[in-house]
């Protein structure tokens, strides 16, 4: 069993990904926001690299079924329908819609998973559900990889802590160090250090402090709501949707 | 005061470096090896990116004054005079010589510091000496940046632990978290977790385990010799040499 963590997509080699189960984490805020949107009835989320690509793709789709979603420098992109706040993703707004989404770090991390056999999105808000999948993956020879979005190519405390919490879930309480790479060892250390107190690492992190300064304090609190949603977002065929939910959703 | 850590060169933006004091760490093994070579009388070390560049550069120098030095996959490059082991850097071998050196991670990290105002090399073996410089830098508004070499673009436990130890030295026992970036906070956590027991993180790390498997166990032990040498290697004008030591050394 191997459990690897990559603190940023830049640290990934192709060999890390190929044929493996991958969990993508961007706790503040993309994977939290996507979990929330899907839990509240969004049909799917299409992650794209750039604002231009989001605009172009949207023109090829039925406009009233699409929500242009995303941020730059933490705030909603001009002309977009939604930003990157989980609090925006309410049922009345997102139900039955497809979100075309671009964010600074999270959507890039999802797009960096080419070659993986399965890609799931993880955050505090779906920890128990995604933890079950991680537990099954930990029982295989290949184990799994946790890909943290990080922050503009650098280490992000909140993602590493979330990665550690996910690994602890996958180990089901066993104290296991063998097969963990250096980043996984440190992530587990962080999870043990902060225990279940999500707010501490989230508000200590540079991302959390910036969100507070920009008036998104409630987003950080929301991102700390452990296992609030029993959702398992899967990325496949360029689209994130719920495992087991048909592509045509229940909006009608 | 700002104290930043970058776990790999890939996480560095130009803005992180410009005008700043930078400490480069590759505990296993390049910065340990370079400190040892300079402590034992080497005139200087010229870090280069590739084996070809090392060969070409050596042809332009007086051959008997040069030692071709470096590794790939932890072992000495074919045709080179020396590998990347601190145990090879004895006085009789290196005194008065210039080492042209290329390694998988460490020399690349040194070369990634373009734009910095001062660049020092740090490791366990010169911790006290380099810690004094870090302490002075911590007293300035700009603070300093610790650049970890990492391992093929990924996080390396031993470098992060060393970074944490250096930061604790710079703080002189003060419990200070403000101004530290996320990676610096985690590095300090690691330093507190392992205390002064260098061998634990060094042998736990992937690099340490690989060195042990390849028969370099004694290198890891050597790399754990805290403050064995009172040397301050400085990188300037494409060359690493001792602070305060004239470019023409005392070999004659």
mmCIF file of C-alpha atoms in Angstrom, chain A residues 8-204:
data_model
loop_
_atom_site.group_PDB
_atom_site.id
_atom_site.type_symbol
_atom_site.label_atom_id
_atom_site.label_comp_id
_atom_site.label_asym_id
_atom_site.label_seq_id
_atom_site.Cartn_x
_atom_site.Cartn_y
_atom_site.Cartn_z
ATOM 1 C CA UNK A 8 1.012 21.202 -5.342
ATOM 2 C CA UNK A 9 0.348 20.032 -8.897
ATOM 3 C CA UNK A 10 3.886 21.197 -9.804
ATOM 4 C CA UNK A 11 5.338 18.402 -7.699
ATOM 5 C CA UNK A 12 3.529 15.710 -9.648
ATOM 6 C CA UNK A 13 5.310 13.449 -12.052
ATOM 7 C CA UNK A 14 3.270 11.444 -14.543
ATOM 8 C CA UNK A 15 4.356 8.293 -12.742
ATOM 9 C CA UNK A 16 2.657 9.544 -9.576
ATOM 10 C CA UNK A 17 -0.718 9.615 -11.327
ATOM 11 C CA UNK A 18 -0.834 6.870 -13.873
ATOM 12 C CA UNK A 19 -3.484 4.313 -13.074
ATOM 13 C CA UNK A 20 -4.005 5.571 -9.543
ATOM 14 C CA UNK A 21 -6.926 6.711 -7.448
ATOM 15 C CA UNK A 22 -6.536 10.443 -6.834
ATOM 16 C CA UNK A 23 -8.258 12.753 -4.372
ATOM 17 C CA UNK A 24 -8.072 16.457 -5.200
ATOM 18 C CA UNK A 25 -8.258 18.926 -2.319
ATOM 19 C CA UNK A 26 -8.756 22.678 -2.376
ATOM 20 C CA UNK A 27 -10.377 23.304 0.963
ATOM 21 C CA UNK A 28 -10.389 27.092 0.561
ATOM 22 C CA UNK A 29 -12.460 26.993 -1.491
ATOM 23 C CA UNK A 30 -12.955 25.183 -4.812
ATOM 24 C CA UNK A 31 -13.569 21.612 -3.675
ATOM 25 C CA UNK A 32 -15.764 22.854 -0.821
ATOM 26 C CA UNK A 33 -17.759 24.974 -3.254
ATOM 27 C CA UNK A 34 -18.121 22.148 -5.780
ATOM 28 C CA UNK A 35 -19.276 19.686 -3.115
ATOM 29 C CA UNK A 36 -21.850 22.219 -1.952
ATOM 30 C CA UNK A 37 -23.122 22.935 -5.467
ATOM 31 C CA UNK A 38 -23.537 19.237 -6.256
ATOM 32 C CA UNK A 39 -25.167 18.557 -2.886
ATOM 33 C CA UNK A 40 -27.659 21.307 -3.667
ATOM 34 C CA UNK A 41 -28.653 19.884 -7.023
ATOM 35 C CA UNK A 42 -26.219 21.176 -9.628
ATOM 36 C CA UNK A 43 -26.026 18.690 -12.541
ATOM 37 C CA UNK A 44 -22.306 18.977 -12.902
ATOM 38 C CA UNK A 45 -19.261 21.214 -12.886
ATOM 39 C CA UNK A 46 -16.964 21.612 -15.876
ATOM 40 C CA UNK A 47 -13.541 22.848 -14.705
ATOM 41 C CA UNK A 48 -11.619 24.991 -17.173
ATOM 42 C CA UNK A 49 -8.202 26.645 -17.079
ATOM 43 C CA UNK A 50 -8.982 30.212 -18.114
ATOM 44 C CA UNK A 51 -11.684 32.870 -18.167
ATOM 45 C CA UNK A 52 -11.575 32.885 -21.968
ATOM 46 C CA UNK A 53 -12.113 29.152 -22.097
ATOM 47 C CA UNK A 54 -15.051 29.457 -19.708
ATOM 48 C CA UNK A 55 -16.625 32.107 -21.970
ATOM 49 C CA UNK A 56 -16.051 30.104 -25.154
ATOM 50 C CA UNK A 57 -17.387 26.863 -23.715
ATOM 51 C CA UNK A 58 -20.477 28.592 -22.374
ATOM 52 C CA UNK A 59 -21.304 29.894 -25.871
ATOM 53 C CA UNK A 60 -21.544 26.278 -27.070
ATOM 54 C CA UNK A 61 -24.028 25.347 -24.346
ATOM 55 C CA UNK A 62 -27.665 26.223 -23.654
ATOM 56 C CA UNK A 63 -27.050 29.534 -21.814
ATOM 57 C CA UNK A 64 -29.942 29.223 -19.373
ATOM 58 C CA UNK A 65 -28.663 25.871 -18.175
ATOM 59 C CA UNK A 66 -25.179 27.179 -17.443
ATOM 60 C CA UNK A 67 -23.718 29.235 -14.630
ATOM 61 C CA UNK A 68 -20.383 30.893 -15.284
ATOM 62 C CA UNK A 69 -18.545 30.412 -12.014
ATOM 63 C CA UNK A 70 -15.159 31.338 -10.616
ATOM 64 C CA UNK A 71 -12.745 33.795 -9.113
ATOM 65 C CA UNK A 72 -9.476 35.584 -9.565
ATOM 66 C CA UNK A 73 -7.778 37.038 -6.462
ATOM 67 C CA UNK A 74 -10.608 35.472 -4.415
ATOM 68 C CA UNK A 75 -13.387 37.600 -5.985
ATOM 69 C CA UNK A 76 -15.954 36.746 -8.664
ATOM 70 C CA UNK A 77 -14.753 37.245 -12.225
ATOM 71 C CA UNK A 78 -16.403 40.279 -13.845
ATOM 72 C CA UNK A 79 -19.405 39.198 -15.880
ATOM 73 C CA UNK A 80 -19.631 35.759 -14.262
ATOM 74 C CA UNK A 81 -22.821 34.522 -12.626
ATOM 75 C CA UNK A 82 -21.171 33.230 -9.479
ATOM 76 C CA UNK A 83 -17.864 33.474 -7.629
ATOM 77 C CA UNK A 84 -16.182 30.689 -5.679
ATOM 78 C CA UNK A 85 -18.116 30.890 -2.418
ATOM 79 C CA UNK A 86 -19.914 27.805 -1.079
ATOM 80 C CA UNK A 87 -22.557 30.178 0.305
ATOM 81 C CA UNK A 88 -23.599 31.138 -3.219
ATOM 82 C CA UNK A 89 -24.341 27.522 -4.152
ATOM 83 C CA UNK A 90 -27.906 27.368 -2.816
ATOM 84 C CA UNK A 91 -30.547 25.040 -4.226
ATOM 85 C CA UNK A 92 -32.635 27.761 -5.900
ATOM 86 C CA UNK A 93 -29.538 29.058 -7.691
ATOM 87 C CA UNK A 94 -27.773 25.883 -8.805
ATOM 88 C CA UNK A 95 -30.437 23.176 -9.100
ATOM 89 C CA UNK A 96 -30.337 21.521 -12.518
ATOM 90 C CA UNK A 97 -27.556 23.787 -13.746
ATOM 91 C CA UNK A 98 -24.141 23.029 -15.120
ATOM 92 C CA UNK A 99 -21.397 25.190 -13.667
ATOM 93 C CA UNK A 100 -18.530 26.156 -15.964
ATOM 94 C CA UNK A 101 -15.869 26.993 -13.418
ATOM 95 C CA UNK A 102 -12.387 28.467 -13.325
ATOM 96 C CA UNK A 103 -10.460 29.256 -10.138
ATOM 97 C CA UNK A 104 -6.882 30.174 -9.334
ATOM 98 C CA UNK A 105 -5.807 26.841 -7.877
ATOM 99 C CA UNK A 106 -8.557 24.248 -7.495
ATOM 100 C CA UNK A 107 -9.770 23.799 -11.045
ATOM 101 C CA UNK A 108 -6.127 23.705 -12.218
ATOM 102 C CA UNK A 109 -5.450 20.848 -9.810
ATOM 103 C CA UNK A 110 -8.452 18.885 -11.105
ATOM 104 C CA UNK A 111 -7.227 19.402 -14.666
ATOM 105 C CA UNK A 112 -3.751 18.158 -13.683
ATOM 106 C CA UNK A 113 -5.004 14.618 -13.005
ATOM 107 C CA UNK A 114 -4.710 13.274 -16.552
ATOM 108 C CA UNK A 115 -3.769 9.612 -16.452
ATOM 109 C CA UNK A 116 -5.348 8.807 -13.104
ATOM 110 C CA UNK A 117 -7.737 5.855 -13.010
ATOM 111 C CA UNK A 118 -10.277 7.619 -10.760
ATOM 112 C CA UNK A 119 -10.447 11.204 -9.535
ATOM 113 C CA UNK A 120 -12.529 12.291 -6.544
ATOM 114 C CA UNK A 121 -12.926 15.722 -4.975
ATOM 115 C CA UNK A 122 -12.394 16.005 -1.237
ATOM 116 C CA UNK A 123 -12.940 18.665 1.399
ATOM 117 C CA UNK A 124 -14.090 18.885 4.990
ATOM 118 C CA UNK A 125 -17.723 19.017 3.952
ATOM 119 C CA UNK A 126 -17.656 15.523 2.407
ATOM 120 C CA UNK A 127 -14.892 13.983 4.543
ATOM 121 C CA UNK A 128 -16.800 10.927 5.802
ATOM 122 C CA UNK A 129 -18.061 9.972 2.346
ATOM 123 C CA UNK A 130 -14.779 10.453 0.546
ATOM 124 C CA UNK A 131 -13.012 8.808 3.494
ATOM 125 C CA UNK A 132 -14.854 5.542 2.787
ATOM 126 C CA UNK A 133 -13.507 5.522 -0.749
ATOM 127 C CA UNK A 134 -10.012 6.293 0.542
ATOM 128 C CA UNK A 135 -10.291 3.436 2.995
ATOM 129 C CA UNK A 136 -11.075 1.002 0.199
ATOM 130 C CA UNK A 137 -8.199 2.414 -1.872
ATOM 131 C CA UNK A 138 -5.800 2.065 1.076
ATOM 132 C CA UNK A 139 -6.542 -1.668 1.085
ATOM 133 C CA UNK A 140 -5.136 -2.030 -2.461
ATOM 134 C CA UNK A 141 -1.494 -2.397 -3.507
ATOM 135 C CA UNK A 142 -1.569 0.882 -5.445
ATOM 136 C CA UNK A 143 -3.073 2.824 -2.555
ATOM 137 C CA UNK A 144 -3.933 6.395 -3.505
ATOM 138 C CA UNK A 145 -2.581 9.861 -4.122
ATOM 139 C CA UNK A 146 -3.879 13.076 -2.585
ATOM 140 C CA UNK A 147 -3.296 16.083 -4.808
ATOM 141 C CA UNK A 148 -3.448 19.383 -2.946
ATOM 142 C CA UNK A 149 -4.238 22.450 -5.027
ATOM 143 C CA UNK A 150 -1.885 24.587 -2.956
ATOM 144 C CA UNK A 151 -1.698 28.304 -3.516
ATOM 145 C CA UNK A 152 -0.168 29.744 -6.674
ATOM 146 C CA UNK A 153 2.219 26.825 -6.838
ATOM 147 C CA UNK A 154 3.178 26.940 -3.172
ATOM 148 C CA UNK A 155 2.274 24.898 -0.100
ATOM 149 C CA UNK A 156 -1.113 25.563 1.549
ATOM 150 C CA UNK A 157 -1.587 24.595 5.186
ATOM 151 C CA UNK A 158 -5.335 23.972 4.966
ATOM 152 C CA UNK A 159 -4.988 21.527 2.075
ATOM 153 C CA UNK A 160 -2.206 19.589 3.803
ATOM 154 C CA UNK A 161 -4.261 19.367 6.992
ATOM 155 C CA UNK A 162 -7.284 18.126 5.014
ATOM 156 C CA UNK A 163 -5.053 15.578 3.271
ATOM 157 C CA UNK A 164 -3.912 14.344 6.665
ATOM 158 C CA UNK A 165 -7.482 14.036 7.904
ATOM 159 C CA UNK A 166 -8.397 12.051 4.785
ATOM 160 C CA UNK A 167 -5.427 9.720 5.287
ATOM 161 C CA UNK A 168 -6.388 9.148 8.918
ATOM 162 C CA UNK A 169 -9.921 8.294 7.745
ATOM 163 C CA UNK A 170 -8.450 5.863 5.229
ATOM 164 C CA UNK A 171 -6.366 4.146 7.896
ATOM 165 C CA UNK A 172 -9.351 3.774 10.210
ATOM 166 C CA UNK A 173 -7.391 4.572 13.330
ATOM 167 C CA UNK A 174 -4.366 2.380 12.550
ATOM 168 C CA UNK A 175 -1.025 4.054 13.276
ATOM 169 C CA UNK A 176 0.634 3.304 10.011
ATOM 170 C CA UNK A 177 3.671 5.089 8.565
ATOM 171 C CA UNK A 178 5.033 2.597 6.075
ATOM 172 C CA UNK A 179 4.228 3.380 2.468
ATOM 173 C CA UNK A 180 3.557 7.069 3.165
ATOM 174 C CA UNK A 181 5.699 9.554 1.261
ATOM 175 C CA UNK A 182 7.292 12.525 3.047
ATOM 176 C CA UNK A 183 4.386 14.860 2.320
ATOM 177 C CA UNK A 184 1.879 12.265 3.565
ATOM 178 C CA UNK A 185 3.836 11.853 6.818
ATOM 179 C CA UNK A 186 3.747 15.597 7.417
ATOM 180 C CA UNK A 187 0.044 15.798 6.524
ATOM 181 C CA UNK A 188 -0.748 13.126 9.107
ATOM 182 C CA UNK A 189 1.333 15.040 11.656
ATOM 183 C CA UNK A 190 -0.773 18.132 10.945
ATOM 184 C CA UNK A 191 -4.014 16.169 11.280
ATOM 185 C CA UNK A 192 -2.874 14.843 14.650
ATOM 186 C CA UNK A 193 -1.708 18.266 15.769
ATOM 187 C CA UNK A 194 -4.985 20.034 15.068
ATOM 188 C CA UNK A 195 -7.264 17.054 15.661
ATOM 189 C CA UNK A 196 -10.832 17.835 14.618
ATOM 190 C CA UNK A 197 -10.515 21.590 15.116
ATOM 191 C CA UNK A 198 -10.807 22.625 11.468
ATOM 192 C CA UNK A 199 -11.064 26.340 12.224
ATOM 193 C CA UNK A 200 -7.546 26.538 13.647
ATOM 194 C CA UNK A 201 -5.557 25.512 10.574
ATOM 195 C CA UNK A 202 -8.092 27.147 8.251
ATOM 196 C CA UNK A 203 -7.824 30.569 9.890
ATOM 197 C CA UNK A 204 -4.075 30.211 10.465
#
